[in-house]
Amino acid sequence: MSHTQVAIIGAGPSGLLLSQLLHLNGIDTVVIERQSRRHVEGRIRAGVLEQGTSELLIEAQVGGRMLKERLVHEGFGLGFSDRSFRVDLKGLSGAAVSIYGQTEVTKDLMDARTAAGARLVFEAADVSVAGFETAHPTVRYRHEGRIHELTCDYIAGCDGYHGVCRRSVPAGALQTFERAYPFGWLGVLADVPPATEEILYSNHARGFAMCSMRSLTRSRYYIQCGVDEAIEAWPDSRFWDELRARLPASVAASVVTGPSIEKSIAPLRSFVVEPMRFGRLFLVGDAAHIVPPTGAKGLNLAVADVRVLYQALAERYRTGRADALERYSERCLRRVWKAVRFSWWFTTIMHKFSDEPFAHRLQLAELDYLTGSTAALTSVAENYVGLRFDAP
Ligand code: FAD
Ligand code: DHB
């Protein structure tokens, strides 16, 4: 039996960042992860960091490589009706976003935690959490054939949508809100120069398509696909043809094709659980909420939760006061719901929901209105770069 102040379940970006920030505040943690380190580091996911996210990585002393390697984007593109419109993020909101892969964020955090001698347990099986409605929570897991029990003051459930923490709260104590979308995103990563200088989201009668990147030599593309489609049905040649067919012609002409180095299908859903705290268990990031990726908000929301939780825990250990911890759920959920709304709206105007021509005409009218109205564009820009934090 061993003890830590905060037991963190999950070594995704939220678990690792929370562990790092608590460490810098003199608070001891143990991170317990189901997968291997190699698996966690290999997952290809988000690519866009809000300014507040970059700032928190710098505060956590893991921003050095990001500041050197990131691409700063002061705008993004909207493609529709065979044209491409630039949303001037900087001009409209005063802020920009950083292109730096979640894979790299995870690697930087993992290196920093390892260098500091953190207790990270990978390949932990049968993880369970208990006692969080009392002052003595516990975590049990099996590692290298032995059962381990860890006692702690608090548990941070950073274990993603499929994790164990949310499911351990008694039925009836949490309320869930959910919407599944009738399509997924087929993503391809390839070592070819990007077709566009900035990210481009394209509405097309055949379905949504998107051009993104990880660097000046590595591209990330997505197309809308059926949720149940098999990845084998999408050989590279079919993917590139379909991508080009859904982009404005001038952009399609700039697509450089090459062998995919990663290809996967992700379902799209909106999901929120309330409250995000139950006794001494705090749900963080994807464990508490999922947004469709269109607004690039998933990772940024997870980091925003970590900011609120680490400050509240630091206050608790520094002063003994727990009122900021009491307000954790309420503070996070105000931001979460605004991001859920933005991601839902952006998904709704960019994707094909049916074959009904009326619905597509409405989307085109909305995009035409949006791109002609500084008021509407300003609203999009301030949501995309990340809303300011509400007053505590
Ligand atoms: P996660 O990254 O999910 O980390 C949770 C960790 O907990 C994992 O390492 C998992 O192995 C571990 N875990 C799970 N169960 C247990 C258990 N029982 N015990 C111990 N450990 C456990 N966002 C965007 O903004 N843009 C994108 O393009 C984008 N693409 C995505 C594609 C996919 C396939 C997915 C799943 C998500 C994507 N997201 C995207 C969302 C973004 O990646 C997430 O919001 C972000 O990873 C959330 O971080 P997290 O640390 O909260 O959760
Ligand atoms: C990426 C993913 C997104 O969901 C998004 O909105 C922008 C970029 C990406 O993976 O690069």
Tab-separated table of C-alpha atoms and ligand atoms in Angstrom:
chain	number	residue	atom	x	y	z
A	1	MET	CA	0.000	0.000	0.000
A	2	SER	CA	1.375	3.431	-0.892
A	3	HIS	CA	0.062	6.982	-0.637
A	4	THR	CA	0.004	10.088	-2.812
A	5	GLN	CA	-1.777	13.418	-2.549
A	6	VAL	CA	-3.497	13.266	-5.947
A	7	ALA	CA	-3.974	9.999	-7.852
A	8	ILE	CA	-4.354	10.709	-11.565
A	9	ILE	CA	-6.055	8.113	-13.750
A	10	GLY	CA	-4.967	8.386	-17.409
A	11	ALA	CA	-1.746	9.645	-19.029
A	12	GLY	CA	-3.339	11.570	-21.902
A	13	PRO	CA	-2.656	15.302	-22.180
A	14	SER	CA	-4.918	16.176	-19.224
A	15	GLY	CA	-3.430	13.641	-16.814
A	16	LEU	CA	0.167	14.477	-17.692
A	17	LEU	CA	-0.332	18.249	-17.642
A	18	LEU	CA	-2.152	18.114	-14.297
A	19	SER	CA	0.646	15.994	-12.860
A	20	GLN	CA	3.272	18.459	-14.106
A	21	LEU	CA	1.504	21.580	-12.795
A	22	LEU	CA	0.841	19.989	-9.391
A	23	HIS	CA	4.487	18.934	-9.202
A	24	LEU	CA	5.560	22.556	-9.809
A	25	ASN	CA	3.294	23.499	-6.880
A	26	GLY	CA	4.899	20.950	-4.575
A	27	ILE	CA	2.015	18.470	-4.752
A	28	ASP	CA	2.752	14.763	-5.127
A	29	THR	CA	0.933	12.671	-7.760
A	30	VAL	CA	0.915	9.171	-9.215
A	31	VAL	CA	-0.319	8.723	-12.813
A	32	ILE	CA	-1.915	5.368	-13.624
A	33	GLU	CA	-2.367	4.532	-17.317
A	34	ARG	CA	-3.941	1.468	-18.915
A	35	GLN	CA	-1.905	1.550	-22.138
A	36	SER	CA	1.829	1.359	-22.804
A	37	ARG	CA	3.882	4.549	-23.075
A	38	ARG	CA	4.549	3.801	-26.741
A	39	HIS	CA	0.812	3.483	-27.447
A	40	VAL	CA	0.012	6.769	-25.689
A	41	GLU	CA	2.789	8.599	-27.560
A	42	GLY	CA	1.745	7.181	-30.930
A	43	ARG	CA	-1.903	8.325	-30.993
A	44	ILE	CA	-2.600	10.934	-33.686
A	45	ARG	CA	-5.263	13.356	-32.574
A	46	ALA	CA	-5.695	17.128	-32.301
A	47	GLY	CA	-3.496	19.757	-33.922
A	48	VAL	CA	-4.725	23.238	-32.956
A	49	LEU	CA	-3.774	24.939	-29.679
A	50	GLU	CA	-5.593	28.023	-28.447
A	51	GLN	CA	-3.429	30.846	-27.098
A	52	GLY	CA	-4.498	30.010	-23.525
A	53	THR	CA	-3.415	26.397	-24.056
A	54	SER	CA	0.042	27.432	-25.314
A	55	GLU	CA	0.361	29.792	-22.344
A	56	LEU	CA	-0.446	27.028	-19.852
A	57	LEU	CA	2.129	24.720	-21.480
A	58	ILE	CA	4.712	27.492	-21.073
A	59	GLU	CA	3.672	27.990	-17.425
A	60	ALA	CA	4.094	24.228	-16.961
A	61	GLN	CA	7.677	24.565	-18.290
A	62	VAL	CA	6.973	22.290	-21.260
A	63	GLY	CA	6.603	24.987	-23.923
A	64	GLY	CA	10.223	25.181	-25.163
A	65	ARG	CA	9.983	22.875	-28.188
A	66	MET	CA	6.477	24.097	-28.999
A	67	LEU	CA	7.680	27.709	-29.206
A	68	LYS	CA	10.435	26.636	-31.630
A	69	GLU	CA	8.480	24.228	-33.819
A	70	ARG	CA	4.864	25.451	-33.844
A	71	LEU	CA	3.266	27.217	-36.794
A	72	VAL	CA	1.371	30.329	-35.694
A	73	HIS	CA	-1.823	30.802	-37.694
A	74	GLU	CA	-3.526	34.187	-37.693
A	75	GLY	CA	-6.446	32.968	-39.789
A	76	PHE	CA	-8.210	29.959	-41.279
A	77	GLY	CA	-10.148	29.277	-44.464
A	78	LEU	CA	-13.785	28.471	-45.168
A	79	GLY	CA	-14.419	26.738	-48.485
A	80	PHE	CA	-17.887	26.736	-50.086
A	81	SER	CA	-19.455	27.315	-53.530
A	82	ASP	CA	-16.034	26.689	-55.092
A	83	ARG	CA	-14.442	29.614	-53.301
A	84	SER	CA	-12.212	30.021	-50.309
A	85	PHE	CA	-12.729	32.764	-47.740
A	86	ARG	CA	-10.130	33.723	-45.119
A	87	VAL	CA	-11.301	34.341	-41.537
A	88	ASP	CA	-8.828	36.882	-40.168
A	89	LEU	CA	-8.530	35.611	-36.589
A	90	LYS	CA	-5.922	38.152	-35.551
A	91	GLY	CA	-7.721	41.124	-37.059
A	92	LEU	CA	-11.105	40.104	-35.681
A	93	SER	CA	-10.139	38.808	-32.228
A	94	GLY	CA	-6.578	40.000	-31.589
A	95	ALA	CA	-5.428	36.397	-31.058
A	96	ALA	CA	-3.976	33.536	-33.110
A	97	VAL	CA	-3.746	29.741	-32.755
A	98	SER	CA	-0.728	27.426	-32.781
A	99	ILE	CA	-0.387	24.351	-34.948
A	100	TYR	CA	1.430	21.781	-32.818
A	101	GLY	CA	0.267	18.177	-32.649
A	102	GLN	CA	-1.217	16.584	-29.552
A	103	THR	CA	1.367	13.834	-30.110
A	104	GLU	CA	4.149	16.385	-29.569
A	105	VAL	CA	2.421	17.925	-26.517
A	106	THR	CA	2.169	14.433	-25.014
A	107	LYS	CA	5.826	13.686	-25.767
A	108	ASP	CA	7.000	16.970	-24.185
A	109	LEU	CA	4.928	16.302	-21.060
A	110	MET	CA	6.082	12.704	-20.820
A	111	ASP	CA	9.749	13.774	-21.090
A	112	ALA	CA	9.319	16.478	-18.439
A	113	ARG	CA	7.557	14.129	-16.031
A	114	THR	CA	10.131	11.390	-16.541
A	115	ALA	CA	13.031	13.828	-16.053
A	116	ALA	CA	11.490	14.960	-12.748
A	117	GLY	CA	11.298	11.346	-11.561
A	118	ALA	CA	7.495	11.256	-11.532
A	119	ARG	CA	5.672	8.070	-10.619
A	120	LEU	CA	4.027	7.002	-13.905
A	121	VAL	CA	2.540	3.515	-14.092
A	122	PHE	CA	1.902	2.246	-17.636
A	123	GLU	CA	0.039	-0.926	-18.603
A	124	ALA	CA	-1.987	-0.905	-15.379
A	125	ALA	CA	-4.833	-3.440	-15.662
A	126	ASP	CA	-8.205	-3.613	-13.872
A	127	VAL	CA	-7.948	-0.059	-12.548
A	128	SER	CA	-10.692	0.748	-10.022
A	129	VAL	CA	-11.431	3.796	-7.873
A	130	ALA	CA	-13.339	3.791	-4.566
A	131	GLY	CA	-14.006	5.756	-1.379
A	132	PHE	CA	-14.122	9.141	-3.103
A	133	GLU	CA	-17.284	10.085	-1.193
A	134	THR	CA	-15.169	9.793	2.007
A	135	ALA	CA	-11.924	11.542	3.064
A	136	HIS	CA	-9.903	8.449	2.074
A	137	PRO	CA	-10.187	7.567	-1.624
A	138	THR	CA	-8.302	4.552	-2.971
A	139	VAL	CA	-7.159	3.301	-6.356
A	140	ARG	CA	-6.494	-0.369	-7.091
A	141	TYR	CA	-4.794	-1.795	-10.159
A	142	ARG	CA	-2.832	-4.790	-11.360
A	143	HIS	CA	0.686	-4.225	-12.640
A	144	GLU	CA	3.223	-6.840	-13.699
A	145	GLY	CA	1.044	-9.527	-12.175
A	146	ARG	CA	0.637	-7.901	-8.737
A	147	ILE	CA	-2.307	-6.050	-7.224
A	148	HIS	CA	-1.460	-2.561	-5.961
A	149	GLU	CA	-3.482	-0.274	-3.727
A	150	LEU	CA	-2.875	3.455	-3.568
A	151	THR	CA	-4.468	5.743	-0.989
A	152	CYS	CA	-4.807	9.443	-1.768
A	153	ASP	CA	-6.484	12.724	-0.847
A	154	TYR	CA	-8.111	13.264	-4.247
A	155	ILE	CA	-8.609	11.375	-7.528
A	156	ALA	CA	-8.417	13.112	-10.907
A	157	GLY	CA	-10.319	11.127	-13.555
A	158	CYS	CA	-8.320	12.033	-16.669
A	159	ASP	CA	-9.127	8.713	-18.335
A	160	GLY	CA	-11.026	9.815	-21.412
A	161	TYR	CA	-14.487	8.975	-22.669
A	162	HIS	CA	-14.072	5.193	-22.222
A	163	GLY	CA	-12.410	5.451	-18.807
A	164	VAL	CA	-13.384	3.906	-15.481
A	165	CYS	CA	-13.811	7.040	-13.316
A	166	ARG	CA	-17.090	8.393	-14.688
A	167	ARG	CA	-18.562	4.887	-14.662
A	168	SER	CA	-17.646	4.489	-10.974
A	169	VAL	CA	-19.947	7.275	-9.803
A	170	PRO	CA	-23.253	5.838	-8.470
A	171	ALA	CA	-25.991	5.702	-11.088
A	172	GLY	CA	-28.313	8.653	-10.715
A	173	ALA	CA	-25.677	11.019	-9.313
A	174	LEU	CA	-24.653	12.249	-12.764
A	175	GLN	CA	-26.757	13.593	-15.597
A	176	THR	CA	-25.541	13.049	-19.158
A	177	PHE	CA	-26.346	15.063	-22.269
A	178	GLU	CA	-25.530	13.486	-25.601
A	179	ARG	CA	-25.869	13.875	-29.354
A	180	ALA	CA	-24.385	11.443	-31.870
A	181	TYR	CA	-23.873	12.674	-35.427
A	182	PRO	CA	-24.718	10.355	-38.339
A	183	PHE	CA	-21.165	10.454	-39.747
A	184	GLY	CA	-17.479	10.256	-38.844
A	185	TRP	CA	-14.176	11.773	-39.963
A	186	LEU	CA	-11.716	9.766	-42.000
A	187	GLY	CA	-8.279	11.237	-41.300
A	188	VAL	CA	-5.039	10.777	-43.225
A	189	LEU	CA	-1.561	11.891	-42.207
A	190	ALA	CA	1.042	12.102	-44.995
A	191	ASP	CA	4.541	13.470	-45.394
A	192	VAL	CA	3.652	15.873	-48.187
A	193	PRO	CA	3.628	19.692	-48.138
A	194	PRO	CA	0.200	21.079	-47.111
A	195	ALA	CA	-2.137	22.308	-49.876
A	196	THR	CA	-2.942	25.481	-47.925
A	197	GLU	CA	-0.932	27.823	-45.713
A	198	GLU	CA	-3.694	27.829	-43.098
A	199	ILE	CA	-6.323	25.255	-42.077
A	200	LEU	CA	-9.271	25.113	-44.484
A	201	TYR	CA	-12.744	23.760	-43.633
A	202	SER	CA	-14.759	22.987	-46.776
A	203	ASN	CA	-18.526	22.567	-47.171
A	204	HIS	CA	-19.380	20.533	-50.277
A	205	ALA	CA	-22.504	18.798	-51.622
A	206	ARG	CA	-20.521	15.499	-51.449
A	207	GLY	CA	-19.708	16.090	-47.752
A	208	PHE	CA	-17.247	17.971	-45.536
A	209	ALA	CA	-13.496	18.030	-46.208
A	210	MET	CA	-10.646	19.678	-44.384
A	211	CYS	CA	-6.988	20.574	-45.000
A	212	SER	CA	-4.747	20.765	-41.960
A	213	MET	CA	-1.086	20.202	-41.242
A	214	ARG	CA	1.485	19.383	-38.586
A	215	SER	CA	4.452	21.153	-40.213
A	216	LEU	CA	5.496	22.554	-43.584
A	217	THR	CA	6.215	18.998	-44.749
A	218	ARG	CA	3.494	16.989	-42.993
A	219	SER	CA	-0.201	17.282	-43.922
A	220	ARG	CA	-3.318	16.180	-42.085
A	221	TYR	CA	-6.502	15.835	-44.144
A	222	TYR	CA	-10.005	14.770	-43.137
A	223	ILE	CA	-13.153	13.901	-45.059
A	224	GLN	CA	-16.632	13.190	-43.731
A	225	CYS	CA	-17.534	9.494	-44.078
A	226	GLY	CA	-20.182	7.049	-42.849
A	227	VAL	CA	-19.799	6.006	-39.171
A	228	ASP	CA	-19.802	2.323	-40.071
A	229	GLU	CA	-17.476	2.472	-43.061
A	230	ALA	CA	-14.502	0.114	-43.058
A	231	ILE	CA	-11.082	1.700	-43.308
A	232	GLU	CA	-10.180	-0.949	-45.920
A	233	ALA	CA	-12.783	0.621	-48.213
A	234	TRP	CA	-10.560	3.712	-48.377
A	235	PRO	CA	-7.283	2.951	-50.140
A	236	ASP	CA	-5.109	6.084	-50.449
A	237	SER	CA	-6.062	6.692	-54.104
A	238	ARG	CA	-9.781	6.812	-53.271
A	239	PHE	CA	-9.137	9.142	-50.331
A	240	TRP	CA	-7.126	11.635	-52.407
A	241	ASP	CA	-9.726	11.636	-55.222
A	242	GLU	CA	-12.593	12.246	-52.803
A	243	LEU	CA	-10.677	14.943	-50.906
A	244	ARG	CA	-9.928	16.875	-54.105
A	245	ALA	CA	-13.534	16.558	-55.286
A	246	ARG	CA	-14.738	18.294	-52.094
A	247	LEU	CA	-12.299	21.238	-52.094
A	248	PRO	CA	-12.522	24.507	-54.047
A	249	ALA	CA	-10.821	23.801	-57.443
A	250	SER	CA	-7.947	26.204	-56.745
A	251	VAL	CA	-7.138	24.375	-53.486
A	252	ALA	CA	-7.632	20.897	-55.000
A	253	ALA	CA	-5.012	21.776	-57.620
A	254	SER	CA	-2.465	22.343	-54.836
A	255	VAL	CA	-2.977	18.998	-53.071
A	256	VAL	CA	0.227	16.953	-53.177
A	257	THR	CA	-0.527	13.263	-52.692
A	258	GLY	CA	1.697	10.619	-51.122
A	259	PRO	CA	1.444	7.420	-49.093
A	260	SER	CA	-0.560	7.769	-45.860
A	261	ILE	CA	1.447	7.220	-42.679
A	262	GLU	CA	-1.717	7.035	-40.553
A	263	LYS	CA	-5.356	6.566	-41.470
A	264	SER	CA	-8.288	6.268	-39.059
A	265	ILE	CA	-12.008	6.912	-38.680
A	266	ALA	CA	-13.325	8.829	-35.656
A	267	PRO	CA	-17.035	9.041	-34.766
A	268	LEU	CA	-18.473	12.500	-34.034
A	269	ARG	CA	-20.431	13.157	-30.875
A	270	SER	CA	-21.312	15.829	-28.342
A	271	PHE	CA	-21.392	14.591	-24.756
A	272	VAL	CA	-21.419	16.342	-21.372
A	273	VAL	CA	-21.727	14.961	-17.866
A	274	GLU	CA	-22.900	17.083	-14.928
A	275	PRO	CA	-21.536	17.657	-12.377
A	276	MET	CA	-17.846	17.104	-13.101
A	277	ARG	CA	-17.078	16.393	-9.452
A	278	PHE	CA	-18.382	13.746	-7.118
A	279	GLY	CA	-16.950	14.001	-3.601
A	280	ARG	CA	-13.165	13.780	-3.975
A	281	LEU	CA	-13.302	12.542	-7.573
A	282	PHE	CA	-12.834	15.173	-10.300
A	283	LEU	CA	-13.597	14.381	-13.944
A	284	VAL	CA	-11.257	16.154	-16.353
A	285	GLY	CA	-11.188	16.483	-20.181
A	286	ASP	CA	-12.734	13.763	-22.352
A	287	ALA	CA	-13.836	11.834	-19.233
A	288	ALA	CA	-16.434	14.585	-18.726
A	289	HIS	CA	-17.115	15.962	-22.194
A	290	ILE	CA	-16.670	15.252	-25.885
A	291	VAL	CA	-17.156	17.680	-28.746
A	292	PRO	CA	-17.115	16.943	-32.478
A	293	PRO	CA	-13.641	17.933	-33.761
A	294	THR	CA	-14.835	20.631	-36.195
A	295	GLY	CA	-14.114	23.522	-33.816
A	296	ALA	CA	-10.728	22.077	-32.681
A	297	LYS	CA	-11.907	22.347	-29.074
A	298	GLY	CA	-11.430	18.851	-27.512
A	299	LEU	CA	-7.835	19.170	-26.378
A	300	ASN	CA	-8.219	22.852	-25.518
A	301	LEU	CA	-11.194	22.156	-23.253
A	302	ALA	CA	-9.261	19.405	-21.491
A	303	VAL	CA	-6.415	21.851	-20.830
A	304	ALA	CA	-8.899	24.470	-19.565
A	305	ASP	CA	-10.244	21.945	-17.010
A	306	VAL	CA	-6.681	21.228	-15.884
A	307	ARG	CA	-6.074	24.955	-15.350
A	308	VAL	CA	-9.104	25.244	-13.039
A	309	LEU	CA	-8.321	22.031	-11.131
A	310	TYR	CA	-4.613	22.585	-10.543
A	311	GLN	CA	-5.232	26.119	-9.232
A	312	ALA	CA	-7.984	24.867	-6.914
A	313	LEU	CA	-5.810	22.010	-5.590
A	314	ALA	CA	-2.833	24.360	-5.133
A	315	GLU	CA	-5.045	26.689	-3.088
A	316	ARG	CA	-6.353	23.785	-1.023
A	317	TYR	CA	-2.844	22.565	-0.122
A	318	ARG	CA	-1.471	26.099	0.400
A	319	THR	CA	-4.277	27.525	2.536
A	320	GLY	CA	-6.431	24.569	3.587
A	321	ARG	CA	-9.445	26.179	1.886
A	322	ALA	CA	-11.506	23.983	-0.436
A	323	ASP	CA	-13.957	26.529	-1.851
A	324	ALA	CA	-12.241	26.673	-5.269
A	325	LEU	CA	-12.460	22.860	-5.423
A	326	GLU	CA	-16.176	23.143	-4.609
A	327	ARG	CA	-16.615	25.459	-7.591
A	328	TYR	CA	-14.592	23.290	-10.029
A	329	SER	CA	-17.548	21.737	-11.799
A	330	GLU	CA	-19.545	24.929	-12.157
A	331	ARG	CA	-16.546	26.902	-13.485
A	332	CYS	CA	-15.592	24.244	-16.031
A	333	LEU	CA	-19.130	23.609	-17.235
A	334	ARG	CA	-19.719	27.256	-18.170
A	335	ARG	CA	-16.812	27.049	-20.607
A	336	VAL	CA	-17.648	23.496	-21.701
A	337	TRP	CA	-21.191	24.336	-22.769
A	338	LYS	CA	-20.036	27.318	-24.808
A	339	ALA	CA	-17.537	25.088	-26.633
A	340	VAL	CA	-20.198	22.395	-27.084
A	341	ARG	CA	-22.436	25.003	-28.663
A	342	PHE	CA	-19.722	26.347	-30.984
A	343	SER	CA	-18.572	22.872	-32.058
A	344	TRP	CA	-22.175	21.776	-32.691
A	345	TRP	CA	-22.903	24.914	-34.731
A	346	PHE	CA	-19.727	24.676	-36.815
A	347	THR	CA	-20.363	20.965	-37.426
A	348	THR	CA	-23.938	21.738	-38.451
A	349	ILE	CA	-23.079	24.306	-41.110
A	350	MET	CA	-20.111	22.388	-42.590
A	351	HIS	CA	-21.352	18.764	-42.899
A	352	LYS	CA	-23.802	16.968	-45.131
A	353	PHE	CA	-26.699	15.654	-43.016
A	354	SER	CA	-29.021	14.524	-45.822
A	355	ASP	CA	-29.523	14.564	-49.597
A	356	GLU	CA	-32.092	17.314	-49.223
A	357	PRO	CA	-31.038	20.233	-51.482
A	358	PHE	CA	-32.967	22.703	-49.271
A	359	ALA	CA	-30.706	21.912	-46.306
A	360	HIS	CA	-27.562	22.516	-48.385
A	361	ARG	CA	-28.911	25.829	-49.713
A	362	LEU	CA	-29.498	26.953	-46.100
A	363	GLN	CA	-25.895	26.128	-45.201
A	364	LEU	CA	-24.593	28.070	-48.206
A	365	ALA	CA	-26.798	31.041	-47.303
A	366	GLU	CA	-25.433	30.970	-43.747
A	367	LEU	CA	-21.836	30.837	-44.997
A	368	ASP	CA	-22.547	33.663	-47.448
A	369	TYR	CA	-24.065	35.758	-44.648
A	370	LEU	CA	-21.238	34.911	-42.246
A	371	THR	CA	-18.444	35.813	-44.642
A	372	GLY	CA	-20.158	39.122	-45.466
A	373	SER	CA	-20.746	40.223	-41.868
A	374	THR	CA	-17.976	41.506	-39.616
A	375	ALA	CA	-20.260	41.008	-36.606
A	376	ALA	CA	-20.831	37.321	-37.426
A	377	LEU	CA	-17.155	36.734	-38.284
A	378	THR	CA	-16.037	38.322	-35.012
A	379	SER	CA	-18.200	35.876	-33.089
A	380	VAL	CA	-16.677	32.925	-34.970
A	381	ALA	CA	-13.141	34.243	-34.493
A	382	GLU	CA	-13.458	34.774	-30.742
A	383	ASN	CA	-14.853	31.272	-30.273
A	384	TYR	CA	-12.211	29.671	-32.502
A	385	VAL	CA	-9.219	31.277	-30.743
A	386	GLY	CA	-10.739	30.391	-27.355
A	387	LEU	CA	-13.075	32.346	-25.113
A	388	ARG	CA	-11.665	34.306	-22.220
A	389	PHE	CA	-11.903	32.606	-18.839
A	390	ASP	CA	-14.986	33.559	-16.846
A	391	ALA	CA	-14.353	35.386	-13.603
A	392	PRO	CA	-13.896	32.844	-10.773
B	1	FAD	P1	-7.406	11.129	-23.594
B	1	FAD	O1	-6.444	11.717	-24.542
B	1	FAD	O2	-8.469	10.228	-24.138
B	1	FAD	O3	-6.568	10.355	-22.496
B	1	FAD	C1	-7.167	9.456	-21.587
B	1	FAD	C2	-6.131	8.446	-21.151
B	1	FAD	O4	-6.707	7.589	-20.171
B	1	FAD	C3	-5.673	7.546	-22.289
B	1	FAD	O5	-4.278	7.499	-22.330
B	1	FAD	C4	-6.298	6.197	-21.966
B	1	FAD	O6	-5.508	5.104	-22.423
B	1	FAD	C5	-6.354	6.261	-20.448
B	1	FAD	N1	-7.352	5.366	-19.855
B	1	FAD	C6	-8.581	5.054	-20.318
B	1	FAD	N2	-9.195	4.198	-19.485
B	1	FAD	C7	-8.351	3.972	-18.470
B	1	FAD	C8	-8.422	3.180	-17.306
B	1	FAD	N3	-9.504	2.444	-17.023
B	1	FAD	N4	-7.372	3.188	-16.462
B	1	FAD	C9	-6.274	3.918	-16.726
B	1	FAD	N5	-6.134	4.696	-17.823
B	1	FAD	C10	-7.166	4.718	-18.688
B	1	FAD	N6	-9.608	17.007	-30.746
B	1	FAD	C11	-9.368	18.046	-31.543
B	1	FAD	O7	-9.406	19.177	-31.050
B	1	FAD	N7	-9.053	17.828	-32.863
B	1	FAD	C12	-8.973	16.559	-33.408
B	1	FAD	O8	-8.680	16.390	-34.574
B	1	FAD	C13	-9.250	15.463	-32.593
B	1	FAD	N8	-9.203	14.198	-33.086
B	1	FAD	C14	-9.508	13.161	-32.245
B	1	FAD	C15	-9.502	11.846	-32.735
B	1	FAD	C16	-9.829	10.761	-31.893
B	1	FAD	C17	-9.826	9.344	-32.439
B	1	FAD	C18	-10.170	11.007	-30.546
B	1	FAD	C19	-10.522	9.853	-29.621
B	1	FAD	C20	-10.152	12.316	-30.059
B	1	FAD	C21	-9.821	13.405	-30.904
B	1	FAD	N9	-9.819	14.726	-30.438
B	1	FAD	C22	-9.552	15.754	-31.246
B	1	FAD	C23	-10.085	15.057	-29.070
B	1	FAD	C24	-8.791	15.228	-28.283
B	1	FAD	O9	-7.807	14.373	-28.748
B	1	FAD	C25	-9.174	14.954	-26.849
B	1	FAD	O10	-10.089	15.957	-26.446
B	1	FAD	C26	-7.987	14.892	-25.888
B	1	FAD	O11	-7.199	13.762	-26.162
B	1	FAD	C27	-8.494	14.828	-24.451
B	1	FAD	O12	-7.443	14.525	-23.593
B	1	FAD	P2	-7.679	13.689	-22.275
B	1	FAD	O13	-6.336	13.594	-21.651
B	1	FAD	O14	-8.807	14.268	-21.527
B	1	FAD	O15	-8.178	12.251	-22.773
B	2	DHB	C1	-7.187	19.446	-36.769
B	2	DHB	C2	-8.260	18.853	-36.224
B	2	DHB	C3	-9.392	19.585	-36.018
B	2	DHB	O1	-10.466	19.045	-35.431
B	2	DHB	C4	-9.504	20.892	-36.366
B	2	DHB	O2	-10.687	21.539	-36.195
B	2	DHB	C5	-8.425	21.487	-36.908
B	2	DHB	C6	-7.248	20.759	-37.118
B	2	DHB	C7	-5.971	18.639	-37.010
B	2	DHB	O3	-5.951	17.467	-36.663
B	2	DHB	O4	-5.017	19.174	-37.561
